[in-house]
Amino acid sequence: MLAGAVLTRSERKKSEILNAARGVFLREGYTAAGMEAVARMAGVSTATLYAHFPSKAKLFEVVVNEAVGRMAEPVRASLEVQGDARARLTALALAYAGVMSRPATRAMFRMVAGERPRFGAVTDPVLHSAHQDLRRVAIQVLEDLVETGELTIGQPAWAGGQLLGMLDDATLVLGLTAGDEAQPLRPLADICADAVETFLARYGTQRT
């Protein structure tokens, strides 16, 4: 019982460190971020911090991996939505657009891009994995709808990229160019509806 309690405290402390580190890295950037600042924000000693993460580079790697993994969760959850092609594609589009419109998502992408010359070996595989994770969800939805006869698609991977690409400009790209807090002038629901209608006009069957 005691061992389990210690493990629980350890995992909780690790989570607090990661939350603090994410904020410090996003605010200060990798170079200016100090391990002492992370420890202070997490409410732990530097000894405790180094016991969990032996270096700032390792801490950065874990922060990036953990943050990117969280980004994909709402998109994966959209797989649970039931309904016709329009309903399922709309759920996917709204989940993706919502994630890419978050200031935290833009800030993370901006930070990773800025640190790419230093941490390309770390950031490139993580971002590639995140991109593939999002595309896999889209491909799964499209393959399901092809199987039900609601879509006619020769290359689901290409089509999935087209659908998500219609959403990128108004969400992620807008934030990276106009600022993390910038939001599109039109409601996300309208942007997603237009993207879905355009997609259905290209790939939908008469059943849609």
mmCIF file of C-alpha atoms in Angstrom:
data_model
loop_
_atom_site.group_PDB
_atom_site.id
_atom_site.type_symbol
_atom_site.label_atom_id
_atom_site.label_comp_id
_atom_site.label_asym_id
_atom_site.label_seq_id
_atom_site.Cartn_x
_atom_site.Cartn_y
_atom_site.Cartn_z
ATOM 1 C CA MET A 1 0.000 0.000 0.000
ATOM 2 C CA LEU A 2 2.797 2.395 0.934
ATOM 3 C CA ALA A 3 4.648 1.640 -2.296
ATOM 4 C CA GLY A 4 1.524 2.441 -4.279
ATOM 5 C CA ALA A 5 1.065 5.714 -2.394
ATOM 6 C CA VAL A 6 4.692 6.693 -3.079
ATOM 7 C CA LEU A 7 4.249 5.898 -6.774
ATOM 8 C CA THR A 8 1.092 7.996 -6.893
ATOM 9 C CA ARG A 9 2.866 10.965 -5.313
ATOM 10 C CA SER A 10 5.765 10.530 -7.709
ATOM 11 C CA GLU A 11 3.520 10.523 -10.758
ATOM 12 C CA ARG A 12 1.612 13.526 -9.476
ATOM 13 C CA LYS A 13 4.861 15.403 -8.898
ATOM 14 C CA LYS A 14 6.052 14.518 -12.391
ATOM 15 C CA SER A 15 2.808 15.874 -13.853
ATOM 16 C CA GLU A 16 3.221 19.119 -11.915
ATOM 17 C CA ILE A 17 6.778 19.462 -13.223
ATOM 18 C CA LEU A 18 5.661 18.915 -16.816
ATOM 19 C CA ASN A 19 2.877 21.489 -16.490
ATOM 20 C CA ALA A 20 5.313 24.015 -15.056
ATOM 21 C CA ALA A 21 7.961 23.256 -17.663
ATOM 22 C CA ARG A 22 5.483 23.655 -20.508
ATOM 23 C CA GLY A 23 4.607 27.135 -19.286
ATOM 24 C CA VAL A 24 8.221 28.163 -18.772
ATOM 25 C CA PHE A 25 9.366 26.865 -22.169
ATOM 26 C CA LEU A 26 6.484 28.550 -23.978
ATOM 27 C CA ARG A 27 7.048 31.839 -22.176
ATOM 28 C CA GLU A 28 10.845 31.970 -22.136
ATOM 29 C CA GLY A 29 11.924 29.674 -24.964
ATOM 30 C CA TYR A 30 14.340 26.810 -24.480
ATOM 31 C CA THR A 31 17.555 28.818 -24.173
ATOM 32 C CA ALA A 32 16.295 31.305 -21.590
ATOM 33 C CA ALA A 33 14.309 28.753 -19.580
ATOM 34 C CA GLY A 34 16.045 27.766 -16.372
ATOM 35 C CA MET A 35 15.610 24.543 -14.455
ATOM 36 C CA GLU A 36 15.425 26.597 -11.266
ATOM 37 C CA ALA A 37 12.439 28.495 -12.684
ATOM 38 C CA VAL A 38 10.738 25.229 -13.574
ATOM 39 C CA ALA A 39 11.337 23.848 -10.082
ATOM 40 C CA ARG A 40 9.989 27.025 -8.512
ATOM 41 C CA MET A 41 6.858 26.996 -10.670
ATOM 42 C CA ALA A 42 6.278 23.307 -9.885
ATOM 43 C CA GLY A 43 6.838 23.836 -6.176
ATOM 44 C CA VAL A 44 9.639 21.280 -5.972
ATOM 45 C CA SER A 45 13.341 21.365 -5.201
ATOM 46 C CA THR A 46 15.863 21.272 -8.034
ATOM 47 C CA ALA A 47 16.999 17.919 -6.646
ATOM 48 C CA THR A 48 13.488 16.530 -7.124
ATOM 49 C CA LEU A 49 13.336 18.030 -10.613
ATOM 50 C CA TYR A 50 16.615 16.400 -11.665
ATOM 51 C CA ALA A 51 15.525 13.113 -10.124
ATOM 52 C CA HIS A 52 12.686 13.020 -12.660
ATOM 53 C CA PHE A 53 14.476 14.692 -15.570
ATOM 54 C CA PRO A 54 18.291 14.501 -15.668
ATOM 55 C CA SER A 55 18.696 17.454 -18.052
ATOM 56 C CA LYS A 56 16.852 20.398 -19.553
ATOM 57 C CA ALA A 57 17.108 18.776 -22.970
ATOM 58 C CA LYS A 58 15.381 15.626 -21.704
ATOM 59 C CA LEU A 59 12.687 17.696 -20.003
ATOM 60 C CA PHE A 60 12.076 19.583 -23.245
ATOM 61 C CA GLU A 61 11.779 16.317 -25.174
ATOM 62 C CA VAL A 62 9.185 14.936 -22.764
ATOM 63 C CA VAL A 63 7.219 18.210 -22.731
ATOM 64 C CA VAL A 64 7.000 18.247 -26.522
ATOM 65 C CA ASN A 65 5.978 14.587 -26.734
ATOM 66 C CA GLU A 66 3.347 14.955 -24.031
ATOM 67 C CA ALA A 67 1.897 18.177 -25.459
ATOM 68 C CA VAL A 68 1.639 16.832 -28.994
ATOM 69 C CA GLY A 69 -0.022 13.665 -27.715
ATOM 70 C CA ARG A 70 -2.674 15.708 -25.934
ATOM 71 C CA MET A 71 -3.400 17.726 -29.060
ATOM 72 C CA ALA A 72 -4.570 14.633 -30.910
ATOM 73 C CA GLU A 73 -6.959 13.403 -28.196
ATOM 74 C CA PRO A 74 -10.076 15.395 -29.269
ATOM 75 C CA VAL A 75 -9.525 14.386 -32.889
ATOM 76 C CA ARG A 76 -9.267 10.712 -31.931
ATOM 77 C CA ALA A 77 -12.429 11.112 -29.846
ATOM 78 C CA SER A 78 -14.339 12.225 -32.954
ATOM 79 C CA LEU A 79 -14.145 8.622 -34.174
ATOM 80 C CA GLU A 80 -16.892 7.793 -31.683
ATOM 81 C CA VAL A 81 -19.433 10.023 -33.421
ATOM 82 C CA GLN A 82 -22.131 8.097 -35.270
ATOM 83 C CA GLY A 83 -24.227 9.214 -38.208
ATOM 84 C CA ASP A 84 -24.069 9.809 -41.929
ATOM 85 C CA ALA A 85 -21.099 11.142 -43.876
ATOM 86 C CA ARG A 86 -21.893 14.775 -43.170
ATOM 87 C CA ALA A 87 -22.238 14.173 -39.432
ATOM 88 C CA ARG A 88 -19.005 12.194 -39.145
ATOM 89 C CA LEU A 89 -16.964 14.525 -41.325
ATOM 90 C CA THR A 90 -18.293 17.537 -39.446
ATOM 91 C CA ALA A 91 -17.315 16.011 -36.100
ATOM 92 C CA LEU A 92 -13.822 15.334 -37.409
ATOM 93 C CA ALA A 93 -13.499 18.830 -38.882
ATOM 94 C CA LEU A 94 -14.730 20.567 -35.729
ATOM 95 C CA ALA A 95 -12.379 18.556 -33.521
ATOM 96 C CA TYR A 96 -9.383 19.280 -35.740
ATOM 97 C CA ALA A 97 -10.201 22.967 -36.201
ATOM 98 C CA GLY A 98 -10.783 23.364 -32.479
ATOM 99 C CA VAL A 99 -7.378 21.944 -31.629
ATOM 100 C CA MET A 100 -5.579 24.033 -34.253
ATOM 101 C CA SER A 101 -7.320 27.210 -33.061
ATOM 102 C CA ARG A 102 -6.097 26.890 -29.489
ATOM 103 C CA PRO A 103 -3.462 29.436 -28.461
ATOM 104 C CA ALA A 104 -1.560 26.656 -26.674
ATOM 105 C CA THR A 105 -1.395 24.617 -29.886
ATOM 106 C CA ARG A 106 -0.053 27.564 -31.887
ATOM 107 C CA ALA A 107 2.444 28.396 -29.161
ATOM 108 C CA MET A 108 3.699 24.821 -29.068
ATOM 109 C CA PHE A 109 4.142 24.638 -32.834
ATOM 110 C CA ARG A 110 5.920 28.005 -32.810
ATOM 111 C CA MET A 111 8.253 26.945 -30.020
ATOM 112 C CA VAL A 112 9.063 23.632 -31.685
ATOM 113 C CA ALA A 113 9.734 25.370 -34.999
ATOM 114 C CA GLY A 114 12.035 27.837 -33.266
ATOM 115 C CA GLU A 115 14.014 25.091 -31.570
ATOM 116 C CA ARG A 116 14.175 22.851 -34.633
ATOM 117 C CA PRO A 117 17.799 23.757 -35.508
ATOM 118 C CA ARG A 118 18.838 22.599 -32.026
ATOM 119 C CA PHE A 119 16.407 19.737 -31.467
ATOM 120 C CA GLY A 120 15.480 18.539 -34.933
ATOM 121 C CA ALA A 121 16.339 14.974 -33.958
ATOM 122 C CA VAL A 122 13.738 15.258 -31.191
ATOM 123 C CA THR A 123 11.091 17.525 -32.678
ATOM 124 C CA ASP A 124 10.947 16.162 -36.234
ATOM 125 C CA PRO A 125 9.909 12.588 -35.291
ATOM 126 C CA VAL A 126 7.412 13.915 -32.752
ATOM 127 C CA LEU A 127 5.755 16.286 -35.207
ATOM 128 C CA HIS A 128 5.767 13.629 -37.904
ATOM 129 C CA SER A 129 4.112 11.208 -35.495
ATOM 130 C CA ALA A 130 1.499 13.809 -34.517
ATOM 131 C CA HIS A 131 0.765 14.565 -38.168
ATOM 132 C CA GLN A 132 0.397 10.873 -38.926
ATOM 133 C CA ASP A 133 -1.831 10.380 -35.880
ATOM 134 C CA LEU A 134 -4.214 13.082 -37.075
ATOM 135 C CA ARG A 135 -4.167 11.767 -40.624
ATOM 136 C CA ARG A 136 -4.883 8.218 -39.392
ATOM 137 C CA VAL A 137 -8.084 9.425 -37.744
ATOM 138 C CA ALA A 138 -9.193 11.137 -40.948
ATOM 139 C CA ILE A 139 -8.304 8.080 -43.012
ATOM 140 C CA GLN A 140 -10.279 5.817 -40.672
ATOM 141 C CA VAL A 141 -13.373 7.990 -40.996
ATOM 142 C CA LEU A 142 -13.051 8.117 -44.778
ATOM 143 C CA GLU A 143 -12.487 4.372 -45.106
ATOM 144 C CA ASP A 144 -15.588 3.731 -42.967
ATOM 145 C CA LEU A 145 -17.653 5.985 -45.242
ATOM 146 C CA VAL A 146 -16.265 4.365 -48.375
ATOM 147 C CA GLU A 147 -17.287 1.001 -46.963
ATOM 148 C CA THR A 148 -20.847 2.225 -46.352
ATOM 149 C CA GLY A 149 -20.988 3.582 -49.906
ATOM 150 C CA GLU A 150 -21.340 7.223 -48.844
ATOM 151 C CA LEU A 151 -18.007 8.312 -50.335
ATOM 152 C CA THR A 152 -16.083 7.319 -53.434
ATOM 153 C CA ILE A 153 -12.365 7.778 -52.810
ATOM 154 C CA GLY A 154 -9.403 6.155 -54.499
ATOM 155 C CA GLN A 155 -6.734 7.381 -52.073
ATOM 156 C CA PRO A 156 -8.135 8.047 -48.560
ATOM 157 C CA ALA A 157 -4.743 9.336 -47.362
ATOM 158 C CA TRP A 158 -4.704 12.048 -50.030
ATOM 159 C CA ALA A 159 -8.347 12.929 -49.483
ATOM 160 C CA GLY A 160 -7.835 13.155 -45.716
ATOM 161 C CA GLY A 161 -5.014 15.599 -46.254
ATOM 162 C CA GLN A 162 -7.248 17.686 -48.496
ATOM 163 C CA LEU A 163 -9.992 17.877 -45.876
ATOM 164 C CA LEU A 164 -7.662 18.848 -43.050
ATOM 165 C CA GLY A 165 -5.753 21.192 -45.335
ATOM 166 C CA MET A 166 -8.924 23.218 -45.990
ATOM 167 C CA LEU A 167 -9.021 23.925 -42.257
ATOM 168 C CA ASP A 168 -5.353 24.730 -41.652
ATOM 169 C CA ASP A 169 -5.300 28.211 -43.177
ATOM 170 C CA ALA A 170 -8.121 29.537 -40.995
ATOM 171 C CA THR A 171 -6.827 27.916 -37.829
ATOM 172 C CA LEU A 172 -3.171 26.975 -37.350
ATOM 173 C CA VAL A 173 -1.678 29.196 -40.071
ATOM 174 C CA LEU A 174 -3.728 32.186 -38.923
ATOM 175 C CA GLY A 175 -2.372 31.791 -35.410
ATOM 176 C CA LEU A 176 1.222 31.397 -36.521
ATOM 177 C CA THR A 177 1.056 34.522 -38.675
ATOM 178 C CA ALA A 178 -1.290 36.797 -36.707
ATOM 179 C CA GLY A 179 -0.556 35.667 -33.153
ATOM 180 C CA ASP A 180 -1.452 32.759 -30.899
ATOM 181 C CA GLU A 181 -4.678 34.391 -29.700
ATOM 182 C CA ALA A 182 -5.947 35.310 -33.196
ATOM 183 C CA GLN A 183 -9.236 33.700 -34.144
ATOM 184 C CA PRO A 184 -10.951 33.581 -37.546
ATOM 185 C CA LEU A 185 -13.628 36.186 -38.221
ATOM 186 C CA ARG A 186 -16.109 33.466 -39.156
ATOM 187 C CA PRO A 187 -17.318 30.882 -36.609
ATOM 188 C CA LEU A 188 -15.447 27.591 -36.726
ATOM 189 C CA ALA A 189 -18.741 25.802 -37.303
ATOM 190 C CA ASP A 190 -19.256 27.734 -40.551
ATOM 191 C CA ILE A 191 -15.677 27.148 -41.702
ATOM 192 C CA CYS A 192 -15.988 23.437 -41.018
ATOM 193 C CA ALA A 193 -19.394 23.225 -42.695
ATOM 194 C CA ASP A 194 -18.009 24.815 -45.853
ATOM 195 C CA ALA A 195 -15.024 22.451 -45.869
ATOM 196 C CA VAL A 196 -17.267 19.424 -45.432
ATOM 197 C CA GLU A 197 -19.659 20.559 -48.185
ATOM 198 C CA THR A 198 -16.722 21.113 -50.548
ATOM 199 C CA PHE A 199 -15.371 17.677 -49.667
ATOM 200 C CA LEU A 200 -18.748 15.996 -50.181
ATOM 201 C CA ALA A 201 -19.171 17.747 -53.522
ATOM 202 C CA ARG A 202 -15.925 16.114 -54.634
ATOM 203 C CA TYR A 203 -16.179 12.669 -53.028
ATOM 204 C CA GLY A 204 -19.790 12.157 -51.921
ATOM 205 C CA THR A 205 -22.211 9.797 -53.572
ATOM 206 C CA GLN A 206 -25.905 10.379 -54.145
ATOM 207 C CA ARG A 207 -26.626 8.671 -50.807
ATOM 208 C CA THR A 208 -24.913 11.631 -49.056
#
